[in-house]
PDB file of C-alpha atoms in Angstrom:
ATOM      1  CA  GLN A   1    -122.293  21.137 165.694  1.00  0.00           C
ATOM      2  CA  VAL A   2    -120.229  22.795 162.951  1.00  0.00           C
ATOM      3  CA  GLN A   3    -120.208  21.417 159.518  1.00  0.00           C
ATOM      4  CA  LEU A   4    -117.775  21.630 157.175  1.00  0.00           C
ATOM      5  CA  GLN A   5    -117.834  21.509 153.170  1.00  0.00           C
ATOM      6  CA  GLU A   6    -115.398  21.279 150.506  1.00  0.00           C
ATOM      7  CA  SER A   7    -115.819  22.500 146.571  1.00  0.00           C
ATOM      8  CA  GLY A   8    -114.208  22.765 143.927  1.00  0.00           C
ATOM      9  CA  PRO A   9    -112.940  20.886 140.476  1.00  0.00           C
ATOM     10  CA  GLY A  10    -112.227  17.209 140.904  1.00  0.00           C
ATOM     11  CA  LEU A  11    -109.884  17.786 137.617  1.00  0.00           C
ATOM     12  CA  VAL A  12    -107.688  19.568 137.579  1.00  0.00           C
ATOM     13  CA  LYS A  13    -104.514  19.957 134.684  1.00  0.00           C
ATOM     14  CA  PRO A  14    -100.369  19.773 135.573  1.00  0.00           C
ATOM     15  CA  SER A  15     -98.989  22.690 135.862  1.00  0.00           C
ATOM     16  CA  GLU A  16    -102.556  24.702 136.737  1.00  0.00           C
ATOM     17  CA  THR A  17    -103.570  25.723 140.043  1.00  0.00           C
ATOM     18  CA  LEU A  18    -105.897  23.695 142.430  1.00  0.00           C
ATOM     19  CA  SER A  19    -108.363  26.003 143.728  1.00  0.00           C
ATOM     20  CA  LEU A  20    -111.008  24.453 146.768  1.00  0.00           C
ATOM     21  CA  THR A  21    -113.086  25.765 149.379  1.00  0.00           C
ATOM     22  CA  CYS A  22    -114.562  24.656 152.509  1.00  0.00           C
ATOM     23  CA  THR A  23    -117.566  26.417 153.767  1.00  0.00           C
ATOM     24  CA  VAL A  24    -118.882  26.132 157.388  1.00  0.00           C
ATOM     25  CA  SER A  25    -121.435  25.647 158.927  1.00  0.00           C
ATOM     26  CA  GLY A  26    -123.591  25.462 162.720  1.00  0.00           C
ATOM     27  CA  GLY A  27    -121.039  27.242 164.331  1.00  0.00           C
ATOM     28  CA  SER A  28    -118.368  30.506 163.866  1.00  0.00           C
ATOM     29  CA  ILE A  29    -115.845  30.759 161.913  1.00  0.00           C
ATOM     30  CA  LYS A  30    -114.044  32.788 164.550  1.00  0.00           C
ATOM     31  CA  ASN A  31    -113.924  30.224 166.944  1.00  0.00           C
ATOM     32  CA  TYR A  32    -111.311  26.939 165.561  1.00  0.00           C
ATOM     33  CA  TYR A  33    -108.237  27.583 163.334  1.00  0.00           C
ATOM     34  CA  TRP A  34    -109.225  25.965 159.306  1.00  0.00           C
ATOM     35  CA  ASN A  35    -106.782  23.454 158.282  1.00  0.00           C
ATOM     36  CA  TRP A  36    -106.662  21.781 155.010  1.00  0.00           C
ATOM     37  CA  ILE A  37    -105.401  17.814 155.009  1.00  0.00           C
ATOM     38  CA  ARG A  38    -104.552  15.795 152.331  1.00  0.00           C
ATOM     39  CA  GLN A  39    -104.876  12.051 151.163  1.00  0.00           C
ATOM     40  CA  PRO A  40    -103.672  10.741 148.460  1.00  0.00           C
ATOM     41  CA  PRO A  41    -105.449   7.483 147.085  1.00  0.00           C
ATOM     42  CA  GLY A  42    -104.304   4.582 149.206  1.00  0.00           C
ATOM     43  CA  LYS A  43    -101.998   6.113 151.239  1.00  0.00           C
ATOM     44  CA  GLY A  44    -101.523   8.514 154.963  1.00  0.00           C
ATOM     45  CA  LEU A  45    -102.539  12.253 155.450  1.00  0.00           C
ATOM     46  CA  GLU A  46    -100.702  15.604 155.103  1.00  0.00           C
ATOM     47  CA  TRP A  47    -101.740  17.849 156.767  1.00  0.00           C
ATOM     48  CA  ILE A  48    -101.085  21.363 154.521  1.00  0.00           C
ATOM     49  CA  ALA A  49    -102.078  25.227 155.719  1.00  0.00           C
ATOM     50  CA  TYR A  50    -103.948  26.664 158.654  1.00  0.00           C
ATOM     51  CA  ILE A  51    -105.604  29.971 159.454  1.00  0.00           C
ATOM     52  CA  PHE A  52    -107.595  31.429 161.695  1.00  0.00           C
ATOM     53  CA  HIS A  53    -109.470  34.671 161.101  1.00  0.00           C
ATOM     54  CA  THR A  54    -106.809  37.112 162.960  1.00  0.00           C
ATOM     55  CA  GLY A  55    -105.189  36.338 159.729  1.00  0.00           C
ATOM     56  CA  ASN A  56    -102.250  34.258 161.365  1.00  0.00           C
ATOM     57  CA  THR A  57    -101.413  31.292 158.765  1.00  0.00           C
ATOM     58  CA  ASN A  58     -99.174  28.411 159.193  1.00  0.00           C
ATOM     59  CA  TYR A  59     -97.588  26.108 156.625  1.00  0.00           C
ATOM     60  CA  ASN A  60     -96.561  23.265 155.567  1.00  0.00           C
ATOM     61  CA  PRO A  61     -92.791  23.888 155.222  1.00  0.00           C
ATOM     62  CA  SER A  62     -92.750  21.472 151.809  1.00  0.00           C
ATOM     63  CA  LEU A  63     -95.629  22.420 149.796  1.00  0.00           C
ATOM     64  CA  LYS A  64     -94.976  25.984 151.736  1.00  0.00           C
ATOM     65  CA  SER A  65     -93.406  27.531 148.314  1.00  0.00           C
ATOM     66  CA  ARG A  66     -96.876  26.745 146.141  1.00  0.00           C
ATOM     67  CA  VAL A  67     -99.911  26.920 148.937  1.00  0.00           C
ATOM     68  CA  THR A  68    -102.119  30.373 150.001  1.00  0.00           C
ATOM     69  CA  ILE A  69    -104.773  29.264 153.089  1.00  0.00           C
ATOM     70  CA  SER A  70    -107.343  32.599 153.367  1.00  0.00           C
ATOM     71  CA  LEU A  71    -110.306  33.537 155.335  1.00  0.00           C
ATOM     72  CA  ASP A  72    -113.820  35.459 153.864  1.00  0.00           C
ATOM     73  CA  THR A  73    -115.392  35.362 157.954  1.00  0.00           C
ATOM     74  CA  SER A  74    -117.975  36.680 155.354  1.00  0.00           C
ATOM     75  CA  LYS A  75    -118.852  33.710 153.533  1.00  0.00           C
ATOM     76  CA  ASN A  76    -118.177  31.688 156.387  1.00  0.00           C
ATOM     77  CA  GLN A  77    -115.632  30.184 154.120  1.00  0.00           C
ATOM     78  CA  SER A  78    -112.022  29.128 154.381  1.00  0.00           C
ATOM     79  CA  SER A  79    -109.665  28.727 150.642  1.00  0.00           C
ATOM     80  CA  LEU A  80    -106.327  26.615 149.661  1.00  0.00           C
ATOM     81  CA  ARG A  81    -105.389  27.498 146.285  1.00  0.00           C
ATOM     82  CA  LEU A  82    -101.874  25.421 145.249  1.00  0.00           C
ATOM     83  CA  THR A  83    -100.315  26.281 142.326  1.00  0.00           C
ATOM     84  CA  SER A  84     -98.014  24.404 139.637  1.00  0.00           C
ATOM     85  CA  VAL A  85    -100.236  21.060 140.713  1.00  0.00           C
ATOM     86  CA  THR A  86     -98.050  17.233 139.527  1.00  0.00           C
ATOM     87  CA  ALA A  87     -99.965  14.099 139.549  1.00  0.00           C
ATOM     88  CA  ALA A  88     -98.593  13.579 143.488  1.00  0.00           C
ATOM     89  CA  ASP A  89    -100.741  16.215 144.953  1.00  0.00           C
ATOM     90  CA  THR A  90    -104.138  13.840 142.912  1.00  0.00           C
ATOM     91  CA  ALA A  91    -105.458  13.275 146.787  1.00  0.00           C
ATOM     92  CA  VAL A  92    -108.073  13.326 148.663  1.00  0.00           C
ATOM     93  CA  TYR A  93    -108.374  17.196 150.149  1.00  0.00           C
ATOM     94  CA  TYR A  94    -109.946  17.781 153.398  1.00  0.00           C
ATOM     95  CA  CYS A  95    -110.644  20.751 155.684  1.00  0.00           C
ATOM     96  CA  ALA A  96    -110.152  20.141 159.131  1.00  0.00           C
ATOM     97  CA  ALA A  97    -111.040  22.665 163.203  1.00  0.00           C
ATOM     98  CA  ALA A  98    -108.653  22.452 165.166  1.00  0.00           C
ATOM     99  CA  LEU A  99    -109.599  25.344 168.199  1.00  0.00           C
ATOM    100  CA  GLY A 100    -106.253  26.194 168.470  1.00  0.00           C
ATOM    101  CA  TYR A 101    -104.190  27.881 171.674  1.00  0.00           C
ATOM    102  CA  GLY A 102    -102.126  23.994 171.644  1.00  0.00           C
ATOM    103  CA  SER A 103    -105.573  22.071 170.918  1.00  0.00           C
ATOM    104  CA  ASN A 104    -104.336  21.284 167.949  1.00  0.00           C
ATOM    105  CA  TRP A 105    -106.193  17.904 166.877  1.00  0.00           C
ATOM    106  CA  PHE A 106    -108.738  18.024 163.770  1.00  0.00           C
ATOM    107  CA  ASP A 107    -112.163  18.030 164.725  1.00  0.00           C
ATOM    108  CA  PRO A 108    -114.883  18.063 163.097  1.00  0.00           C
ATOM    109  CA  TRP A 109    -113.689  17.382 159.176  1.00  0.00           C
ATOM    110  CA  GLY A 110    -115.234  17.701 155.707  1.00  0.00           C
ATOM    111  CA  GLN A 111    -116.306  14.609 153.752  1.00  0.00           C
ATOM    112  CA  GLY A 112    -113.248  15.281 151.631  1.00  0.00           C
ATOM    113  CA  THR A 113    -112.985  16.172 147.959  1.00  0.00           C
ATOM    114  CA  LEU A 114    -111.046  14.051 145.095  1.00  0.00           C
ATOM    115  CA  VAL A 115    -109.085  16.755 143.481  1.00  0.00           C
ATOM    116  CA  THR A 116    -106.750  14.475 140.645  1.00  0.00           C
ATOM    117  CA  VAL A 117    -104.466  16.031 138.954  1.00  0.00           C
ATOM    118  CA  SER A 118    -104.211  15.195 134.930  1.00  0.00           C
ATOM    119  CA  SER A 119    -104.375  16.270 131.518  1.00  0.00           C
TER     120      SER A 119
ATOM    121  CA  ASP B   1     -90.526  18.000 161.447  1.00  0.00           C
ATOM    122  CA  ILE B   2     -91.355  15.465 163.997  1.00  0.00           C
ATOM    123  CA  VAL B   3     -91.813  11.852 162.392  1.00  0.00           C
ATOM    124  CA  MET B   4     -94.582   9.767 163.716  1.00  0.00           C
ATOM    125  CA  THR B   5     -93.363   5.865 162.709  1.00  0.00           C
ATOM    126  CA  GLN B   6     -96.561   3.637 163.783  1.00  0.00           C
ATOM    127  CA  SER B   7     -96.304  -0.420 164.025  1.00  0.00           C
ATOM    128  CA  PRO B   8     -97.696  -2.627 162.270  1.00  0.00           C
ATOM    129  CA  ASP B   9     -98.962  -1.502 159.198  1.00  0.00           C
ATOM    130  CA  SER B  10    -102.082  -3.826 159.566  1.00  0.00           C
ATOM    131  CA  LEU B  11    -102.465  -6.531 162.056  1.00  0.00           C
ATOM    132  CA  ALA B  12    -105.403  -9.121 161.811  1.00  0.00           C
ATOM    133  CA  VAL B  13    -107.315  -9.077 165.086  1.00  0.00           C
ATOM    134  CA  SER B  14    -110.433 -12.100 165.862  1.00  0.00           C
ATOM    135  CA  LEU B  15    -113.734 -10.791 167.428  1.00  0.00           C
ATOM    136  CA  GLY B  16    -113.201  -9.589 171.292  1.00  0.00           C
ATOM    137  CA  GLU B  17    -109.907  -9.869 171.614  1.00  0.00           C
ATOM    138  CA  ARG B  18    -107.480  -7.629 171.763  1.00  0.00           C
ATOM    139  CA  ALA B  19    -105.825  -4.857 169.409  1.00  0.00           C
ATOM    140  CA  THR B  20    -102.979  -2.594 170.139  1.00  0.00           C
ATOM    141  CA  ILE B  21    -101.593  -0.235 167.548  1.00  0.00           C
ATOM    142  CA  ASN B  22     -97.687   1.666 168.659  1.00  0.00           C
ATOM    143  CA  CYS B  23     -96.838   5.027 167.562  1.00  0.00           C
ATOM    144  CA  LYS B  24     -93.360   6.363 168.592  1.00  0.00           C
ATOM    145  CA  SER B  25     -92.148  10.165 167.538  1.00  0.00           C
ATOM    146  CA  SER B  26     -89.268  11.264 166.489  1.00  0.00           C
ATOM    147  CA  GLN B  27     -88.852  13.427 169.198  1.00  0.00           C
ATOM    148  CA  SER B  28     -90.631  14.128 172.487  1.00  0.00           C
ATOM    149  CA  VAL B  29     -93.956  15.557 172.095  1.00  0.00           C
ATOM    150  CA  LEU B  30     -94.030  16.315 176.345  1.00  0.00           C
ATOM    151  CA  TYR B  31     -94.285  19.810 176.989  1.00  0.00           C
ATOM    152  CA  ARG B  32     -92.966  20.370 179.681  1.00  0.00           C
ATOM    153  CA  SER B  33     -94.923  22.987 181.536  1.00  0.00           C
ATOM    154  CA  ASP B  34     -97.553  21.157 181.020  1.00  0.00           C
ATOM    155  CA  LYS B  35     -96.980  18.180 181.627  1.00  0.00           C
ATOM    156  CA  LYS B  36     -98.764  16.946 178.679  1.00  0.00           C
ATOM    157  CA  ASN B  37     -98.262  14.853 175.552  1.00  0.00           C
ATOM    158  CA  TYR B  38     -99.011  16.688 172.690  1.00  0.00           C
ATOM    159  CA  LEU B  39    -100.850  13.383 170.343  1.00  0.00           C
ATOM    160  CA  ALA B  40    -103.976  12.227 168.774  1.00  0.00           C
ATOM    161  CA  TRP B  41    -105.374   9.092 167.430  1.00  0.00           C
ATOM    162  CA  TYR B  42    -107.624   9.267 164.527  1.00  0.00           C
ATOM    163  CA  GLN B  43    -109.712   6.431 163.175  1.00  0.00           C
ATOM    164  CA  GLN B  44    -110.417   6.499 159.630  1.00  0.00           C
ATOM    165  CA  LYS B  45    -113.346   3.833 157.771  1.00  0.00           C
ATOM    166  CA  ALA B  46    -113.407   3.042 154.035  1.00  0.00           C
ATOM    167  CA  GLY B  47    -114.255   5.969 152.195  1.00  0.00           C
ATOM    168  CA  GLN B  48    -115.256   8.979 155.374  1.00  0.00           C
ATOM    169  CA  PRO B  49    -112.600  11.751 156.799  1.00  0.00           C
ATOM    170  CA  PRO B  50    -111.009  10.375 159.794  1.00  0.00           C
ATOM    171  CA  LYS B  51    -112.869  10.717 162.961  1.00  0.00           C
ATOM    172  CA  LEU B  52    -111.360  12.396 166.062  1.00  0.00           C
ATOM    173  CA  LEU B  53    -110.748   9.303 169.485  1.00  0.00           C
ATOM    174  CA  ILE B  54    -107.799  11.077 171.311  1.00  0.00           C
ATOM    175  CA  TYR B  55    -106.412  13.801 172.365  1.00  0.00           C
ATOM    176  CA  TRP B  56    -103.733  14.105 175.191  1.00  0.00           C
ATOM    177  CA  ALA B  57    -102.817  11.298 174.388  1.00  0.00           C
ATOM    178  CA  SER B  58    -104.743   8.916 176.952  1.00  0.00           C
ATOM    179  CA  THR B  59    -108.554  11.453 176.746  1.00  0.00           C
ATOM    180  CA  ARG B  60    -111.112   9.971 175.197  1.00  0.00           C
ATOM    181  CA  GLU B  61    -113.263  11.926 172.675  1.00  0.00           C
ATOM    182  CA  SER B  62    -117.013  12.312 173.567  1.00  0.00           C
ATOM    183  CA  GLY B  63    -118.995   9.519 172.619  1.00  0.00           C
ATOM    184  CA  VAL B  64    -116.070   7.220 172.159  1.00  0.00           C
ATOM    185  CA  PRO B  65    -116.499   3.821 173.012  1.00  0.00           C
ATOM    186  CA  ASP B  66    -114.335   2.538 176.478  1.00  0.00           C
ATOM    187  CA  ARG B  67    -112.814   0.315 174.585  1.00  0.00           C
ATOM    188  CA  PHE B  68    -110.656   2.477 172.753  1.00  0.00           C
ATOM    189  CA  SER B  69    -107.696   3.931 174.755  1.00  0.00           C
ATOM    190  CA  GLY B  70    -104.585   5.782 174.205  1.00  0.00           C
ATOM    191  CA  SER B  71    -101.808   5.661 176.646  1.00  0.00           C
ATOM    192  CA  GLY B  72     -97.860   6.405 176.688  1.00  0.00           C
ATOM    193  CA  SER B  73     -95.930   9.621 177.117  1.00  0.00           C
ATOM    194  CA  GLY B  74     -92.425  11.404 175.493  1.00  0.00           C
ATOM    195  CA  THR B  75     -92.368   9.326 172.118  1.00  0.00           C
ATOM    196  CA  ASP B  76     -94.001   6.050 172.529  1.00  0.00           C
ATOM    197  CA  PHE B  77     -97.665   5.819 172.738  1.00  0.00           C
ATOM    198  CA  THR B  78    -100.520   3.261 171.684  1.00  0.00           C
ATOM    199  CA  LEU B  79    -103.699   2.602 171.159  1.00  0.00           C
ATOM    200  CA  THR B  80    -105.016  -0.230 172.263  1.00  0.00           C
ATOM    201  CA  ILE B  81    -109.418  -2.055 171.133  1.00  0.00           C
ATOM    202  CA  SER B  82    -109.678  -4.038 174.351  1.00  0.00           C
ATOM    203  CA  SER B  83    -112.416  -6.126 172.321  1.00  0.00           C
ATOM    204  CA  LEU B  84    -111.840  -5.867 168.843  1.00  0.00           C
ATOM    205  CA  GLN B  85    -116.016  -4.727 167.258  1.00  0.00           C
ATOM    206  CA  THR B  86    -116.723  -5.281 163.602  1.00  0.00           C
ATOM    207  CA  GLU B  87    -118.042  -1.938 163.462  1.00  0.00           C
ATOM    208  CA  ASP B  88    -114.013  -0.979 164.310  1.00  0.00           C
ATOM    209  CA  VAL B  89    -111.986  -2.123 161.424  1.00  0.00           C
ATOM    210  CA  ALA B  90    -110.091   0.901 159.911  1.00  0.00           C
ATOM    211  CA  VAL B  91    -107.068   2.833 159.544  1.00  0.00           C
ATOM    212  CA  TYR B  92    -106.138   4.248 162.761  1.00  0.00           C
ATOM    213  CA  TYR B  93    -103.655   7.469 162.636  1.00  0.00           C
ATOM    214  CA  CYS B  94    -101.722   8.910 165.156  1.00  0.00           C
ATOM    215  CA  GLN B  95    -100.835  13.207 164.731  1.00  0.00           C
ATOM    216  CA  GLN B  96     -98.213  15.410 166.988  1.00  0.00           C
ATOM    217  CA  TYR B  97     -99.955  18.864 167.187  1.00  0.00           C
ATOM    218  CA  TYR B  98     -96.598  19.626 169.521  1.00  0.00           C
ATOM    219  CA  SER B  99     -94.200  21.453 166.728  1.00  0.00           C
ATOM    220  CA  THR B 100     -95.755  24.016 164.784  1.00  0.00           C
ATOM    221  CA  SER B 101     -95.165  21.503 161.526  1.00  0.00           C
ATOM    222  CA  TRP B 102     -98.354  19.091 162.816  1.00  0.00           C
ATOM    223  CA  THR B 103     -97.812  15.762 161.321  1.00  0.00           C
ATOM    224  CA  PHE B 104    -100.218  12.197 161.447  1.00  0.00           C
ATOM    225  CA  GLY B 105     -98.355   8.544 161.381  1.00  0.00           C
ATOM    226  CA  GLN B 106     -98.670   6.494 158.499  1.00  0.00           C
ATOM    227  CA  GLY B 107    -101.199   4.842 159.565  1.00  0.00           C
ATOM    228  CA  THR B 108    -102.110   1.153 160.900  1.00  0.00           C
ATOM    229  CA  LYS B 109    -105.024  -0.879 158.997  1.00  0.00           C
ATOM    230  CA  VAL B 110    -106.864  -3.633 161.170  1.00  0.00           C
ATOM    231  CA  GLU B 111    -109.009  -6.185 159.860  1.00  0.00           C
ATOM    232  CA  ILE B 112    -111.154  -9.033 161.712  1.00  0.00           C
ATOM    233  CA  LYS B 113    -109.394 -12.058 161.597  1.00  0.00           C
TER     234      LYS B 113
END
């Protein structure tokens, strides 16, 4: 059973860079597409990006200019970087797996980590 | 982007009664070559991550109670809870994975009347 755990700073200053890591356990990182999804407090879900172990990536066009997703297969970790953050980037950030090859629903999900953008 | 619109935003249903949630996509998510609808449904309880309920619009994920069912095709989809239980209080989201930029509906909050 694949399990995901997000980690990273809970507080980031405006204009700085948000960096998060998702650690994967219980399965091979090569078997899934690794996604980041966020949810502002009290609001809905927004898909951010995915990466596959081949290096194939895809980004939400609305965030593409500020987002970088990466994968460290030796550590079984996916990472997210979001630059030039504002208060609008305050959200719970989730990592989630997708099987890919058209089967792009999200399962499982990590528990999520709240990132607050504030000075 | 494909815009997903759910209705209603919230609903209150008596225990044991049926709950129906609608999801409409701005363009068809039916892929003609495999005749599959690229749509999933999730349940999110307070303080928890979303949980996958249904994929391919109507295939129930393993372990999901059979009171949950999905239907629809093309641009119009429905999630039905046939007999609402206390543990079904949650926000429900649809998600399309047809396009290369995956999008969710805004969510529908289900409560007990």
